[in-house]
XYZ file of C-alpha atoms in Angstrom:
406
model
C -122.364 24.121 -47.545
C -120.182 21.958 -49.846
C -121.663 19.744 -52.548
C -120.093 16.692 -50.907
C -122.453 17.164 -47.966
C -125.337 16.377 -50.315
C -123.955 12.888 -50.852
C -126.390 11.126 -48.545
C -128.481 8.030 -49.138
C -131.830 9.901 -49.358
C -130.454 12.448 -51.864
C -128.783 9.780 -54.003
C -132.015 7.777 -53.994
C -133.865 10.932 -55.014
C -131.418 11.370 -57.918
C -132.114 7.857 -59.173
C -135.891 8.263 -58.944
C -135.728 11.707 -60.554
C -133.606 10.435 -63.438
C -136.006 7.541 -64.065
C -138.993 9.887 -63.964
C -137.535 12.695 -66.063
C -135.622 10.850 -68.778
C -138.892 9.812 -70.511
C -139.975 13.464 -70.512
C -136.727 14.486 -72.207
C -136.936 11.597 -74.698
C -140.592 12.074 -75.648
C -140.508 14.803 -78.364
C -137.828 13.190 -80.518
C -139.126 9.676 -79.798
C -142.578 10.633 -81.099
C -141.069 11.955 -84.327
C -139.051 8.769 -84.895
C -142.097 6.625 -84.076
C -144.134 7.840 -87.069
C -141.584 9.340 -89.458
C -141.848 6.443 -91.941
C -145.618 6.821 -92.248
C -147.070 9.096 -94.975
C -146.726 12.649 -93.707
C -144.747 11.209 -90.824
C -142.819 14.305 -89.843
C -145.977 16.404 -89.778
C -147.734 13.765 -87.678
C -144.711 13.612 -85.367
C -144.847 17.371 -84.886
C -148.564 17.188 -84.089
C -148.070 14.362 -81.581
C -145.267 16.309 -79.922
C -147.496 19.391 -79.685
C -150.308 17.298 -78.177
C -147.873 15.801 -75.680
C -146.623 19.268 -74.627
C -150.192 20.553 -74.313
C -150.900 17.635 -71.996
C -147.924 18.662 -69.866
C -148.997 22.312 -69.775
C -152.526 21.364 -68.694
C -151.539 18.591 -66.310
C -148.776 20.371 -64.396
C -150.922 23.035 -62.663
C -154.092 20.930 -62.619
C -152.478 18.005 -60.800
C -149.876 20.025 -58.912
C -152.552 21.988 -57.070
C -154.100 18.744 -55.830
C -150.976 17.256 -54.288
C -151.046 16.557 -50.565
C -147.674 17.750 -49.174
C -147.762 15.151 -46.401
C -148.906 12.123 -48.437
C -148.062 12.858 -52.063
C -146.628 9.429 -52.830
C -149.881 7.734 -54.012
C -150.705 10.715 -56.233
C -147.234 10.757 -57.791
C -147.325 6.988 -58.285
C -150.693 7.258 -60.026
C -149.420 10.013 -62.326
C -146.314 8.040 -63.258
C -148.445 4.926 -63.849
C -150.686 6.859 -66.241
C -147.570 8.111 -68.016
C -146.242 4.558 -68.252
C -149.513 3.434 -69.857
C -149.310 6.272 -72.364
C -145.680 5.649 -73.332
C -146.089 1.868 -73.503
C -149.269 2.198 -75.539
C -147.489 4.435 -78.050
C -144.683 1.912 -78.382
C -147.006 -1.059 -78.829
C -149.522 0.663 -81.137
C -147.251 2.648 -83.435
C -149.455 1.765 -86.460
C -152.672 2.884 -84.773
C -154.895 5.698 -86.053
C -153.435 9.180 -85.428
C -156.329 10.028 -83.102
C -155.500 7.021 -80.918
C -151.831 7.990 -80.892
C -152.821 11.521 -79.931
C -154.890 10.236 -77.007
C -151.957 8.136 -75.792
C -149.628 11.125 -76.178
C -151.957 13.194 -73.992
C -151.871 10.474 -71.316
C -148.066 10.339 -71.497
C -147.865 14.096 -71.099
C -150.548 14.805 -68.537
C -149.967 11.874 -66.147
C -146.488 12.655 -64.806
C -146.682 16.430 -65.419
C -146.730 17.295 -61.709
C -143.861 14.946 -60.843
C -140.925 17.318 -61.549
C -142.372 20.012 -59.292
C -143.208 17.540 -56.549
C -139.754 15.986 -56.671
C -138.171 19.431 -56.349
C -140.269 20.127 -53.254
C -139.294 16.722 -51.859
C -135.595 17.337 -52.542
C -135.539 20.585 -50.579
C -137.142 18.764 -47.640
C -134.292 16.217 -47.613
C -131.564 18.797 -46.949
C -131.105 21.519 -44.324
C -132.275 25.010 -45.228
C -128.715 26.256 -45.688
C -128.165 23.635 -48.416
C -131.249 24.372 -50.522
C -129.350 26.428 -53.116
C -126.780 23.662 -53.570
C -129.508 21.009 -53.774
C -131.393 22.906 -56.455
C -128.151 23.544 -58.331
C -127.466 19.814 -58.234
C -130.961 19.171 -59.583
C -130.314 21.609 -62.431
C -127.057 19.840 -63.324
C -128.903 16.497 -63.343
C -131.645 17.865 -65.582
C -129.183 19.324 -68.105
C -127.313 16.015 -68.166
C -130.562 14.150 -68.838
C -131.550 16.508 -71.647
C -128.077 16.280 -73.151
C -128.152 12.459 -73.164
C -131.766 11.980 -74.300
C -131.404 12.857 -78.029
C -128.442 10.521 -78.528
C -130.211 7.719 -76.640
C -133.412 8.104 -78.676
C -131.578 8.284 -81.985
C -129.419 5.244 -81.221
C -132.339 3.080 -80.114
C -134.760 4.214 -82.831
C -132.315 3.756 -85.701
C -130.282 0.892 -84.292
C -133.072 -1.260 -82.825
C -136.651 -0.124 -83.524
C -138.531 3.228 -83.471
C -140.851 1.909 -80.749
C -138.050 1.026 -78.323
C -137.466 4.561 -76.901
C -141.140 4.805 -75.943
C -141.223 1.303 -74.484
C -138.099 2.174 -72.482
C -139.854 5.323 -71.279
C -142.728 3.223 -69.969
C -140.330 0.922 -68.113
C -138.487 3.890 -66.602
C -141.743 5.377 -65.323
C -142.599 2.069 -63.661
C -139.151 2.006 -62.039
C -139.745 5.559 -60.804
C -143.019 4.394 -59.215
C -141.163 1.650 -57.363
C -138.445 4.093 -56.304
C -140.966 6.412 -54.655
C -141.308 3.923 -51.800
C -137.624 4.437 -50.965
C -138.323 8.150 -50.393
C -140.422 9.963 -47.782
C -144.155 9.977 -48.427
C -144.216 13.787 -48.629
C -142.471 17.002 -47.757
C -145.057 18.763 -45.581
C -143.142 18.622 -42.254
C -146.419 18.771 -40.370
C -147.941 21.489 -42.548
C -151.613 20.922 -43.219
C -152.740 20.911 -46.808
C -153.916 24.389 -47.798
C -157.461 24.980 -48.973
C -157.861 25.064 -52.732
C -158.908 28.711 -52.813
C -155.994 29.710 -50.587
C -153.532 27.841 -52.780
C -154.938 29.421 -55.921
C -154.636 32.906 -54.422
C -151.027 32.254 -53.416
C -150.194 30.947 -56.879
C -151.868 33.866 -58.617
C -149.954 36.377 -56.498
C -146.700 34.856 -57.725
C -147.511 35.537 -61.404
C -144.452 37.794 -61.967
C -142.142 34.868 -61.175
C -143.836 32.755 -63.836
C -143.547 35.561 -66.386
C -139.807 35.822 -65.759
C -139.514 32.046 -66.014
C -141.327 32.069 -69.348
C -139.024 34.866 -70.549
C -135.992 32.686 -69.920
C -137.405 29.800 -71.946
C -138.288 32.018 -74.906
C -134.551 32.546 -75.285
C -133.874 28.818 -75.176
C -136.503 28.272 -77.863
C -134.904 30.931 -80.056
C -131.479 29.343 -79.676
C -132.663 25.784 -80.355
C -135.206 26.357 -83.099
C -133.622 29.161 -85.129
C -129.939 28.280 -84.899
C -129.999 25.804 -87.839
C -131.668 28.390 -90.072
C -129.230 31.065 -88.913
C -126.222 28.882 -89.709
C -127.647 28.230 -93.155
C -128.052 31.984 -93.609
C -124.394 32.424 -92.665
C -123.302 29.709 -95.087
C -122.258 27.366 -92.266
C -123.086 23.659 -92.240
C -126.345 22.966 -90.413
C -124.658 20.031 -88.692
C -122.811 22.497 -86.481
C -126.085 23.347 -84.729
C -125.887 20.244 -82.550
C -122.324 20.990 -81.509
C -123.112 24.626 -80.690
C -126.205 23.704 -78.662
C -124.192 21.073 -76.795
C -121.838 23.895 -75.805
C -124.851 25.822 -74.508
C -125.935 22.808 -72.430
C -122.438 22.283 -71.033
C -122.259 25.966 -70.135
C -125.619 25.667 -68.354
C -124.446 22.702 -66.292
C -121.281 24.582 -65.312
C -123.340 27.683 -64.496
C -125.614 25.692 -62.190
C -122.587 24.216 -60.412
C -120.892 27.596 -59.951
C -124.084 29.220 -58.659
C -124.389 26.509 -56.039
C -120.830 27.012 -54.776
C -122.070 29.985 -52.773
C -125.075 30.054 -50.505
C -125.897 33.652 -51.405
C -125.029 36.062 -54.207
C -125.154 39.877 -54.265
C -128.571 41.409 -54.780
C -132.059 40.075 -54.248
C -133.256 37.021 -56.153
C -135.441 39.261 -58.304
C -132.507 41.473 -59.286
C -130.308 38.453 -59.927
C -132.951 36.924 -62.188
C -133.448 40.085 -64.232
C -129.717 40.617 -64.689
C -129.131 36.979 -65.649
C -132.012 36.784 -68.131
C -130.948 40.067 -69.744
C -127.429 38.644 -69.958
C -128.752 35.583 -71.801
C -130.837 37.866 -74.044
C -127.720 39.855 -74.913
C -125.912 36.639 -75.799
C -128.754 35.439 -78.046
C -128.877 38.847 -79.749
C -125.124 38.649 -80.405
C -125.629 35.211 -81.955
C -127.977 36.868 -84.455
C -125.419 39.482 -85.563
C -122.007 37.800 -85.247
C -120.762 36.359 -88.563
C -118.143 33.952 -87.195
C -118.949 30.427 -86.048
C -116.283 30.497 -83.332
C -117.742 33.712 -81.926
C -121.263 32.252 -81.947
C -119.974 29.177 -80.102
C -118.275 31.306 -77.435
C -121.340 33.481 -76.932
C -123.609 30.432 -76.593
C -121.366 28.931 -73.905
C -121.471 32.202 -71.941
C -125.251 32.435 -72.411
C -125.537 28.882 -71.094
C -123.494 29.825 -68.027
C -126.153 32.440 -67.222
C -129.233 30.425 -68.259
C -129.146 27.847 -65.456
C -128.648 30.373 -62.610
C -131.493 32.443 -64.065
C -133.800 29.434 -63.770
C -132.523 28.661 -60.272
C -133.298 32.180 -59.021
C -136.900 31.794 -60.195
C -137.380 28.558 -58.260
C -135.713 30.026 -55.181
C -138.031 33.050 -55.429
C -141.037 30.747 -55.334
C -139.760 29.315 -52.044
C -139.806 32.827 -50.612
C -143.228 33.768 -51.949
C -145.263 30.593 -51.410
C -146.204 28.650 -48.267
C -144.718 25.142 -48.022
C -148.074 23.524 -48.765
C -148.227 25.332 -52.137
C -144.612 24.807 -53.236
C -145.159 21.732 -55.382
C -148.108 23.428 -57.072
C -145.972 26.526 -57.615
C -143.180 24.534 -59.203
C -145.750 22.774 -61.391
C -147.243 26.080 -62.536
C -143.715 27.288 -63.296
C -143.176 24.112 -65.328
C -146.306 24.900 -67.320
C -145.378 28.566 -67.712
C -141.921 27.892 -69.099
C -143.381 25.244 -71.413
C -145.908 27.777 -72.672
C -143.118 30.342 -73.128
C -141.140 27.856 -75.184
C -144.170 26.957 -77.297
C -145.182 30.580 -77.937
C -141.652 31.567 -78.857
C -141.301 28.576 -81.165
C -144.592 29.405 -82.901
C -143.572 33.051 -83.265
C -140.187 32.048 -84.645
C -141.745 29.710 -87.197
C -144.115 32.431 -88.369
C -141.406 35.078 -88.611
C -139.156 32.828 -90.696
C -141.730 33.056 -93.496
C -141.318 36.835 -93.783
C -137.891 37.784 -92.379
C -134.350 36.397 -92.214
C -133.444 34.091 -89.292
C -131.196 36.747 -87.728
C -134.059 39.250 -87.755
C -136.454 36.670 -86.302
C -134.047 36.085 -83.403
C -133.852 39.820 -82.694
C -137.662 40.082 -82.674
C -137.750 37.193 -80.214
C -135.212 38.924 -77.988
C -137.415 42.028 -77.970
C -140.335 39.870 -76.801
C -138.140 38.482 -74.034
C -137.106 41.947 -72.862
C -140.776 42.971 -72.753
C -141.634 39.936 -70.617
C -138.689 40.683 -68.325
C -139.886 44.251 -67.831
C -143.457 43.130 -67.015
C -142.263 40.415 -64.638
C -139.709 42.641 -62.884
C -142.213 45.436 -62.251
C -144.834 42.972 -61.022
C -142.425 41.189 -58.669
C -141.126 44.469 -57.254
C -144.663 45.522 -56.379
C -145.421 42.091 -54.949
C -142.392 42.094 -52.644
C -142.906 45.713 -51.624
C -146.595 45.301 -50.775
C -146.328 41.917 -49.104
C -143.078 41.166 -47.289
C -142.677 37.411 -47.027
C -140.966 35.327 -44.378
C -139.948 31.814 -45.351
C -141.944 29.211 -43.500
C -138.774 27.322 -42.585
C -137.484 30.410 -40.772
C -140.579 30.678 -38.560
C -140.300 28.873 -35.217
C -142.468 25.785 -34.945
C -144.347 27.174 -31.945
C -145.277 30.300 -33.897
C -146.493 28.255 -36.855
C -148.773 26.272 -34.529
C -150.203 29.494 -33.135
C -150.868 30.761 -36.659
C -152.695 27.552 -37.511
């Protein structure tokens, strides 16, 4: 399946809606910092607002994702995006408000659209034939990395060049545009599947816990690279300004890795084995960053680690498609979204604490050890899950058989 076969009107429309819905998410952390940085204790308040926003995402993703109707998800997604638009717009219009009020608006901005990324991924895979799912999800990964690469520059330019409130006001407008764009897409992705009972969905999601652990492991590495690299460069006597350039190389490598992974429909080994190998490869790269003394070597290693990071994430999402029924896919993707966010937050907190007692290079190595531990737990759990409960993808089951099962 070539990428050019994905160039259809529904998929291109999906790309536009996804970009409008996800760009505010990528802009939010830095935009919140710029919004309040000129107030007394502004940077501390910005960090708190960002943390509150992320907590809203972590809570909202599984909570709302489990309540999505796979056949008629559009009204639910529109409502979530509308709540997010209210939160972002309120932050932009009330930048001088009391911190508690800003925190409440940040929670709304985080929790409202938290289930949208997972739902859009489920919708995307319903727009393409089964043989093209890997390419479609690779394309989504490329789009996401492009959005996250562009967001910091966009926020900085608007906040410093126009007004600190503008990035958040733009985020509100983009969420409204995403709401309008939903009506150009199918109402859902259920393909006739009835919505699963809540208890059944919860059981299916709980059984897939090893996949979430492996997903969280991958994001702990990203947190280490992003949050500790400036301190590491300072330890090495290198200008901190190089951190942005080096991380851009990581992002470019990730986009290329997603593209290359999608060039083939299948790769050697099971998805579980692929994921473990890829995450351990990224962990090795991050560990080398901690010990290599040359900036050029660090840059090269980060690009290679980026090449492996995106496929590692893709294998986790593809594993969920194997382990979950179609009616629970959006919820599964939403739980994964929350899990990787929690992994990032825990790793960032650990890194900040370690920096008070050890050198940045040592803190990175401790973080890598945590990642390897998570990989081991997730790999053992997934192996037992697959061995004890062989799963057949719902799309591979004939329609007549599915009706009999129902």
